[in-house]
Structure formats: structure tokens, C-alpha cells
Coordinates of C-alpha atoms in Angstrom, one line a residue:
M29 CA 0.0 0.0 0.0
E30 CA 1.3 3.5 -0.9
R31 CA 2.5 5.3 2.2
S32 CA 1.7 9.0 2.9
E33 CA 4.6 11.4 3.0
K34 CA 3.5 13.1 6.2
V35 CA 4.0 11.4 9.6
Y36 CA 1.5 10.7 12.4
G37 CA 3.6 11.1 15.6
L38 CA 2.6 9.0 18.7
F39 CA 4.1 10.1 22.0
N40 CA 4.1 8.1 25.2
D41 CA 6.4 7.7 28.3
S42 CA 6.1 3.9 28.1
F43 CA 6.5 1.4 25.3
P44 CA 7.5 -2.2 25.2
P45 CA 9.1 -3.9 27.0
V46 CA 7.1 -1.9 29.6
L47 CA 3.5 -3.2 29.4
D48 CA 0.4 -1.5 30.6
G49 CA -3.0 -0.3 29.2
V50 CA -1.7 2.9 27.7
T51 CA 1.3 1.1 26.1
L52 CA -1.1 -1.4 24.6
T53 CA -3.2 1.5 23.2
V54 CA -0.2 3.1 21.5
Q55 CA 0.8 -0.3 20.1
N56 CA -2.6 -0.7 18.5
Y57 CA -2.6 2.8 17.2
V58 CA 0.8 2.1 15.5
R59 CA -0.3 -1.3 14.2
W60 CA -3.5 -0.1 12.6
L61 CA -2.1 3.2 11.3
T62 CA 0.8 1.4 9.5
A63 CA -1.5 -1.3 8.2
S64 CA -3.7 1.4 6.7
G65 CA -0.7 2.9 4.9
Y66 CA 0.0 5.9 7.2
R67 CA 3.6 6.8 7.9
T68 CA 3.9 6.6 11.7
C69 CA 6.5 7.1 14.4
V70 CA 6.6 6.5 18.1
V71 CA 8.5 8.9 20.5
T72 CA 9.3 7.4 23.9
P73 CA 12.1 7.2 26.5
W74 CA 15.1 4.9 25.8
N75 CA 15.0 1.4 27.3
P76 CA 17.8 -1.2 27.4
V77 CA 15.5 -3.5 25.4
T78 CA 14.7 -2.4 21.9
P79 CA 11.3 -3.6 20.7
S80 CA 10.7 -4.7 17.1
H81 CA 9.4 -1.7 15.1
E82 CA 9.0 -3.0 11.6
G83 CA 6.9 -0.6 9.5
Y84 CA 7.3 2.5 11.6
D85 CA 10.0 4.7 13.1
L86 CA 11.0 4.6 16.8
Y87 CA 12.6 7.7 18.3
R88 CA 13.9 7.2 21.8
Y89 CA 15.6 9.7 24.1
F90 CA 17.7 9.7 27.3
S91 CA 16.0 8.1 30.3
L92 CA 16.7 6.7 33.8
S93 CA 14.9 3.9 35.7
I94 CA 12.2 5.0 38.2
A95 CA 13.2 3.1 41.4
S96 CA 9.7 3.2 42.9
R97 CA 7.9 2.1 39.7
K98 CA 10.1 -0.4 38.0
P99 CA 10.1 -1.3 35.1
Y100 CA 9.1 2.3 34.2
R101 CA 11.6 4.9 33.1
Y102 CA 11.6 8.7 33.3
G103 CA 12.7 10.5 30.1
Y104 CA 15.1 13.4 30.2
P105 CA 14.8 15.0 26.8
K106 CA 16.8 18.1 27.9
L107 CA 19.9 15.8 28.1
D108 CA 19.4 14.5 24.6
P109 CA 20.0 17.1 21.8
F110 CA 19.3 14.6 19.1
I111 CA 15.6 14.2 20.0
W112 CA 15.0 17.9 19.6
H113 CA 16.5 17.9 16.1
K114 CA 14.1 15.0 15.2
M115 CA 11.1 17.0 16.5
R116 CA 12.0 19.8 14.2
T117 CA 12.8 17.8 11.1
V118 CA 10.4 14.8 11.1
P119 CA 7.6 15.9 8.7
F120 CA 4.7 15.6 11.1
A121 CA 1.1 15.9 9.9
L122 CA -0.2 15.7 13.4
V123 CA 1.2 14.7 16.9
H124 CA -0.8 12.7 19.4
S125 CA 0.5 12.4 22.9
H126 CA -0.8 9.8 25.3
C127 CA 1.2 11.1 28.3
P128 CA 1.6 14.6 29.7
F129 CA 5.2 14.1 31.0
S130 CA 8.5 14.1 29.1
S131 CA 7.0 12.7 25.9
G132 CA 4.1 15.2 26.2
R133 CA 6.6 18.1 26.4
L134 CA 8.3 16.9 23.2
A135 CA 4.9 16.7 21.5
V136 CA 4.1 20.3 22.4
Y137 CA 7.5 21.3 21.1
A138 CA 7.0 19.4 17.8
A139 CA 3.5 20.8 17.3
R140 CA 4.6 24.4 17.9
K141 CA 7.8 24.2 15.8
Q142 CA 6.1 22.6 12.8
H143 CA 2.7 24.3 13.2
V144 CA 0.7 21.1 13.3
P145 CA -2.2 20.1 15.5
L146 CA -1.6 18.4 18.9
I147 CA -4.1 15.8 20.3
A148 CA -3.7 14.8 24.0
T149 CA -5.5 11.8 25.4
F150 CA -6.2 11.8 29.2
H151 CA -5.6 8.2 30.2
S152 CA -4.7 8.1 33.9
K153 CA -5.3 9.7 37.3
Y154 CA -2.0 11.5 37.2
R155 CA -2.3 13.1 40.7
T156 CA -2.6 9.6 42.2
D157 CA 0.5 8.4 40.4
L158 CA 2.5 11.4 41.7
E159 CA 1.2 11.2 45.3
H160 CA 2.5 7.6 45.6
S161 CA 6.2 8.8 45.6
L162 CA 6.4 12.6 45.9
P163 CA 5.8 15.2 48.6
P164 CA 2.6 17.4 48.3
W165 CA 4.5 20.5 47.3
M166 CA 6.1 18.7 44.4
V167 CA 2.8 17.0 43.3
K168 CA 1.2 20.5 43.2
R169 CA 4.0 21.8 41.1
I170 CA 4.0 18.9 38.6
M171 CA 0.2 19.0 38.3
R172 CA 0.4 22.6 37.2
R173 CA 2.7 21.4 34.3
V174 CA 0.4 18.5 33.6
M175 CA -2.6 20.8 33.1
A176 CA -0.5 23.3 31.1
F177 CA 0.2 20.4 28.7
F178 CA -3.5 19.7 28.3
D179 CA -4.3 23.4 27.9
A180 CA -1.7 23.5 25.1
A181 CA -3.5 20.8 23.1
D182 CA -5.8 21.5 20.2
E183 CA -8.0 18.6 21.2
V184 CA -8.2 16.6 24.4
W185 CA -9.6 13.1 24.2
I186 CA -10.9 10.9 27.0
P187 CA -11.5 7.1 26.7
Q188 CA -15.0 7.2 28.4
A189 CA -17.5 9.8 29.5
K190 CA -17.0 9.5 33.2
V191 CA -13.3 10.4 32.9
E192 CA -14.6 14.0 32.5
E193 CA -15.2 14.2 36.2
T194 CA -11.4 13.7 36.9
V195 CA -10.4 16.1 34.2
R196 CA -12.6 18.8 35.5
E197 CA -11.5 18.1 39.1
Y198 CA -8.0 18.7 37.9
G199 CA -9.0 22.1 36.5
Y200 CA -9.3 21.6 32.7
K201 CA -12.1 23.8 31.3
G202 CA -11.8 23.1 27.5
R203 CA -13.8 20.8 25.3
L204 CA -13.5 17.1 25.6
T205 CA -14.1 14.4 23.1
V206 CA -14.8 10.8 24.0
V207 CA -12.8 8.4 21.8
E208 CA -12.9 4.8 23.2
N209 CA -10.2 2.3 23.3
G210 CA -10.6 -1.1 21.6
I211 CA -9.4 -4.6 22.2
D212 CA -7.2 -6.9 20.1
L213 CA -8.7 -10.2 21.3
E214 CA -11.5 -11.3 19.1
M215 CA -14.1 -14.1 19.2
S216 CA -17.0 -14.6 16.8
D217 CA -20.0 -15.4 19.1
F218 CA -20.8 -16.4 22.6
D219 CA -21.1 -20.1 21.7
S220 CA -17.5 -19.9 20.5
I221 CA -16.5 -18.2 23.7
K222 CA -18.0 -20.9 25.9
A223 CA -16.3 -23.6 23.9
F224 CA -13.0 -21.7 24.2
K225 CA -13.4 -21.3 27.9
Q226 CA -14.0 -25.0 28.4
E227 CA -10.9 -25.9 26.3
E228 CA -8.6 -23.5 28.1
R229 CA -9.7 -24.8 31.5
R230 CA -9.0 -28.3 30.3
K231 CA -5.5 -27.3 29.1
L232 CA -4.7 -25.7 32.4
G233 CA -6.0 -28.7 34.3
I234 CA -8.7 -26.8 36.2
A235 CA -11.3 -29.0 37.9
T236 CA -14.9 -28.4 36.9
D237 CA -15.9 -27.3 40.5
T238 CA -13.1 -24.8 40.8
M239 CA -13.9 -21.1 40.4
V240 CA -11.0 -19.2 38.7
L241 CA -10.5 -15.6 39.7
L242 CA -8.2 -13.3 37.7
F243 CA -6.4 -10.0 37.9
V244 CA -4.3 -8.5 35.1
G245 CA -2.5 -5.2 35.5
Q246 CA 0.0 -3.3 37.6
H247 CA 0.5 -4.8 41.0
I248 CA 0.1 -1.5 43.0
R249 CA -2.0 -0.8 46.1
E250 CA -4.1 1.7 44.2
K251 CA -5.6 -1.1 42.1
G252 CA -6.9 -3.0 45.2
V253 CA -4.6 -6.0 44.9
L254 CA -4.3 -6.4 48.7
H255 CA -8.1 -6.2 49.0
I256 CA -8.3 -9.2 46.6
I257 CA -5.9 -11.3 48.7
N258 CA -7.8 -10.5 51.9
A259 CA -11.1 -11.5 50.1
I260 CA -9.6 -14.8 49.1
D261 CA -8.7 -15.4 52.8
K262 CA -12.5 -15.3 53.5
L263 CA -13.2 -18.0 50.9
R264 CA -11.1 -20.8 52.4
D265 CA -14.0 -23.2 52.3
L266 CA -14.6 -22.9 48.6
P267 CA -12.5 -24.3 45.7
V268 CA -11.4 -20.9 44.3
K269 CA -8.1 -20.2 42.6
M270 CA -6.8 -16.6 42.3
E271 CA -4.4 -15.8 39.4
F272 CA -2.4 -12.5 39.4
I273 CA -0.7 -11.5 36.1
G274 CA 1.6 -8.5 36.0
T275 CA 4.1 -6.7 38.1
G276 CA 4.6 -3.6 40.2
Y277 CA 6.0 -2.1 43.4
A278 CA 3.5 -4.0 45.6
V279 CA 4.6 -7.5 44.4
D280 CA 6.7 -8.2 47.5
E281 CA 4.0 -7.0 49.8
M282 CA 1.5 -9.2 48.0
S283 CA 3.7 -12.2 48.3
A284 CA 4.3 -11.6 52.0
L285 CA 0.6 -11.4 52.6
V286 CA -0.1 -14.6 50.7
R287 CA 2.5 -16.4 52.9
Q288 CA 1.2 -14.8 56.1
L289 CA -2.3 -15.9 55.4
H290 CA -1.2 -19.4 54.2
L291 CA -2.9 -18.9 50.8
D292 CA -0.2 -20.4 48.6
D293 CA -2.6 -23.1 47.5
K294 CA -5.2 -20.6 46.4
V295 CA -3.2 -17.6 45.1
T296 CA -0.6 -17.6 42.3
L297 CA 1.5 -14.6 41.2
H298 CA 2.6 -15.3 37.6
G299 CA 4.5 -12.1 36.9
V300 CA 4.2 -10.5 33.5
I301 CA 2.8 -12.5 30.6
S302 CA 3.6 -10.8 27.4
D303 CA 2.5 -13.6 25.1
R304 CA -1.0 -12.5 24.0
E305 CA -2.1 -16.0 23.2
M306 CA -1.2 -17.2 26.7
L307 CA -2.9 -14.2 28.2
K308 CA -6.0 -14.9 26.2
S309 CA -5.9 -18.4 27.6
Y310 CA -6.0 -17.1 31.2
Y311 CA -8.8 -14.7 30.4
G312 CA -10.7 -17.6 28.9
A313 CA -10.2 -20.0 31.8
A314 CA -11.3 -17.4 34.4
D315 CA -14.9 -17.1 35.8
I316 CA -14.6 -13.6 37.2
F317 CA -12.2 -10.7 36.6
L318 CA -11.5 -8.9 39.9
F319 CA -10.7 -5.2 39.6
P320 CA -11.3 -3.3 42.8
S321 CA -9.6 -0.1 41.5
R322 CA -10.5 3.5 42.0
Y323 CA -7.3 4.5 40.2
D324 CA -8.2 3.5 36.6
N325 CA -10.2 5.5 34.1
A326 CA -11.1 3.1 31.3
P327 CA -9.2 -0.1 31.8
L328 CA -8.6 -2.2 28.7
V329 CA -8.3 -5.3 30.8
V330 CA -12.0 -5.2 31.8
R331 CA -12.9 -5.2 28.1
E332 CA -10.3 -7.9 27.2
A333 CA -11.8 -10.1 29.9
A334 CA -15.3 -9.4 28.6
M335 CA -14.3 -10.6 25.1
M336 CA -13.3 -14.0 26.7
G337 CA -16.7 -14.2 28.5
T338 CA -15.2 -13.2 31.9
P339 CA -17.3 -10.5 33.6
A340 CA -15.5 -8.1 35.9
M341 CA -16.3 -7.2 39.5
L342 CA -15.6 -3.5 40.2
I343 CA -16.2 -1.0 42.9
A344 CA -19.6 0.7 42.6
G345 CA -19.2 4.4 41.8
S346 CA -15.6 4.1 40.5
T347 CA -14.7 5.7 37.2
A348 CA -13.9 2.3 35.7
A349 CA -17.4 1.0 36.6
E350 CA -19.2 3.5 34.4
V351 CA -19.7 0.8 31.7
I352 CA -21.0 -1.8 34.0
V353 CA -24.7 -2.6 34.7
D354 CA -24.7 -4.7 37.8
G355 CA -25.7 -8.3 37.0
F356 CA -26.1 -7.6 33.3
N357 CA -22.5 -7.2 32.1
G358 CA -20.5 -7.3 35.3
F359 CA -20.8 -6.9 39.0
L360 CA -20.6 -3.9 41.4
V361 CA -19.7 -4.2 45.0
D362 CA -18.5 -2.0 47.9
E363 CA -14.8 -1.3 48.4
S364 CA -13.9 -3.9 50.9
P365 CA -12.6 -7.5 51.0
E366 CA -15.8 -8.5 52.7
S367 CA -18.0 -7.3 49.9
Y368 CA -15.8 -9.0 47.3
A369 CA -15.8 -12.3 49.2
E370 CA -19.6 -12.2 49.7
K371 CA -20.3 -11.6 46.0
I372 CA -17.9 -14.2 44.9
R373 CA -19.5 -16.7 47.3
S374 CA -22.9 -15.8 46.0
L375 CA -21.9 -16.3 42.4
Y376 CA -20.1 -19.6 43.1
H377 CA -23.6 -20.9 44.0
D378 CA -25.4 -19.1 41.2
R379 CA -23.7 -20.0 38.0
A380 CA -26.7 -18.9 36.0
S381 CA -26.3 -15.3 37.0
L382 CA -22.6 -15.6 36.3
M383 CA -23.3 -16.9 32.8
R384 CA -25.8 -14.1 32.1
A385 CA -23.2 -11.4 33.0
A386 CA -20.6 -13.2 30.9
E387 CA -22.8 -13.0 27.8
G388 CA -23.8 -9.4 28.6
A389 CA -20.1 -8.5 28.9
S390 CA -19.1 -10.1 25.7
S391 CA -21.9 -8.3 23.8
T392 CA -21.6 -4.8 25.2
L393 CA -17.9 -4.2 26.2
T394 CA -16.0 -5.5 23.1
R395 CA -15.3 -2.9 20.5
S396 CA -12.5 -3.9 18.2
W397 CA -9.4 -1.9 17.5
R398 CA -10.2 -2.1 13.8
E399 CA -13.5 -0.2 14.4
V400 CA -11.9 2.3 16.8
M401 CA -9.0 3.1 14.5
E402 CA -11.4 3.8 11.6
E403 CA -12.9 6.5 13.8
V404 CA -9.5 7.8 14.9
T405 CA -8.2 8.2 11.3
G406 CA -11.3 10.0 10.3
R407 CA -10.9 12.3 13.3
Y408 CA -7.2 12.9 12.4
K409 CA -8.1 14.0 8.9
E410 CA -10.8 16.3 10.1
I411 CA -8.5 17.9 12.7
I412 CA -5.7 18.4 10.2
E413 CA -8.1 20.0 7.7
R414 CA -9.7 22.2 10.4
Y415 CA -6.2 23.3 11.7
G416 CA -5.2 24.2 8.2
H417 CA -8.1 26.6 7.8
R418 CA -7.5 28.5 11.1

């Protein structure tokens, strides 16, 4: 396919081998843009491991490891003169930043120097991220920079409507556009999903009476991972098995709690699973996806689980729970291990309700990246045209 001359620039502070929801989003933007013939590049901090980037350009800049958030790295573009030259000379048609920090500053610079539109997507609860490791005075200072970044953008996108509450709380007053994220795990119909789930449970050697519970994501306190372990402690009499996939600063604390509560036979911490087919297998084998997080805005993992017929259990009133109708396509509970344990126990004895939610989740929460990117490319073209007539 003939490639365009101008470049769509995608900016983010994390990229493989770092894996999280925003990284996965950027990966899928790159994948579908390049497949559609658009010349694309990714701008991200340097990492010792260089990911394969066939079909697009990868521009990395000086970075150092973040001790409190391994494997994340913090970029220092001021110490890398070569990246500034690239930002002035790469023929951007548009720049789209998925992060307001170092890569976001580079996106603003590129947009201003080349007089092209800047899109900024608001993915995370940035204040919560900062409060984990920084003193209040520094959080306040950095948040001013974060909001200055969004104020500098020509368009600000949010992945679901309820995220507006967080953006407004942070002080942004401009127009917001909802552009959802997609998922890259696809199944044809619910009968296929049920057959897939049975097969994956067989492959993993899971007994028919065992209820498999799953969490995929950063292992950090903000996501409620310790709540999950404490909930499992209250289900000792049931044949439940809890699978954690991912990594984060709370891994050691989680492992210690599992040992302290003598839950080694019920809880497994697998670490990061980067193989998408293997991850798909775990999604499929699970009965319920546990996600007691107030930290997340629009978690991809909830939608990925839904595609595999695994409904999520979230905290009622959380931003992530906006898309969930209790009992129809997922479950909403209070923010406590007791509430989680009680609901899990109820569903263990009510598989019909669990199956209804599984079918509802698979039919309402599963928009493909192919469909999302058709919308995104259409919006890109409209924004470029509108910008050119200003």
C-alpha cells in the first residue's frame, strides 16, 4: 500500500518492554495506522531492550529507571540534543500524545515548531500516580505542568465519558471528546467463547468445580490488589483459585501477605505474561475478573476479559465502573474485601447469574481496535483540515 509522506507522531512515556494499558493502546494505534498505509512514528524514553518496530520509526531519548515504579523509566529530553532535532525535522502531519510528562513536552515542542495540531489523550489519574512517591508541594507543582500540557493541546480526548469528572476536578475547562479504546482479542460469538473457555480450563488442568478468579495489571496498592488477597482469605472453604498477572511495586507486599495468610494453594502470582495467546488463555479460563480499583479511568483489561466471556467485578461508583450494569455485564460491590468475598461466594452458588453477566459483557464491552481506528483516522483527517483553515 502506498504510504503517505507526512507522519503521524505518537508520543508516550512507556512502550515495550514496559507493558500497561496505555502502552497497549499506543501499540494498537501504531499497528492499525501502519497497516492502513499511514507513515507513523513513536517517540518514547530509551529502554535497554529495543522492541521490534518494523513498519514504523521509533525515536527514543535519554532516560533513567524509576526506582519506585520499575520497570518504568523517566525520560530526560533536555539531556538529549538529538531528539529535539528530530522533533524539528520529522515531517509531522499531526502529533498525538498519550502522556503529559516528558513525551508530552516533546509533543508540544514538535507541534509548535512545525505548526501542526496536537491531540492529547487523558488516560490516567496522574495526581494519584504522583502522590505515591512525591511530597505534596512537588505534586502540586508537577500537576500545574500537567494541566498546562492539556491546555496547550488543540483537542483533548478521553476514553470514556465519566473520565470528564477527573479532568474537570484537575481544572481543565476546555472541550473534551470521547474516543474509546478497543481490544485486540476477538471471538466470533458467545457459543465460541463458551467452547474456548472449556478448552482452556482443560488445558490448564482446572477442575470443573473450581472457580478461577483473575487480575491482570499493575501490582500496585491503588488497584486494590491487597483487597483481593484479603477477600480470598475469607473463601477458604470454597474451591477458588486466584491468578495474578503483571508486576509492580506491591509484588513483595502481596507475596508476603499470601505467605502470612497461608494462601499459597489458592493464590498464584505469575508475573508479566507478554505472550498475547497465553494471556488470552488465562482470560478464557477465568470465571470472574476482579478489579477493585478507583485508580483507573477506562481499563482495557476489563474489556479484554469481557471478550473472553469473563465478567468483571468492580467498585460501585468508581470511574472504571461506568460501563458496568450490575448483574447484566458485570458486578458492582463495595470497596472492601468482605464485599468482594460475599459476592464471589454468591456467584459460586449461582452460575446462571454468572453466565448471564458473561454473555452481557461479551456483547456490550467489546469494540475492536479495527473499528476504533477507523474512527481515529477519520478524526485525524478532520483535525488536520480544520487546523489548516485556522
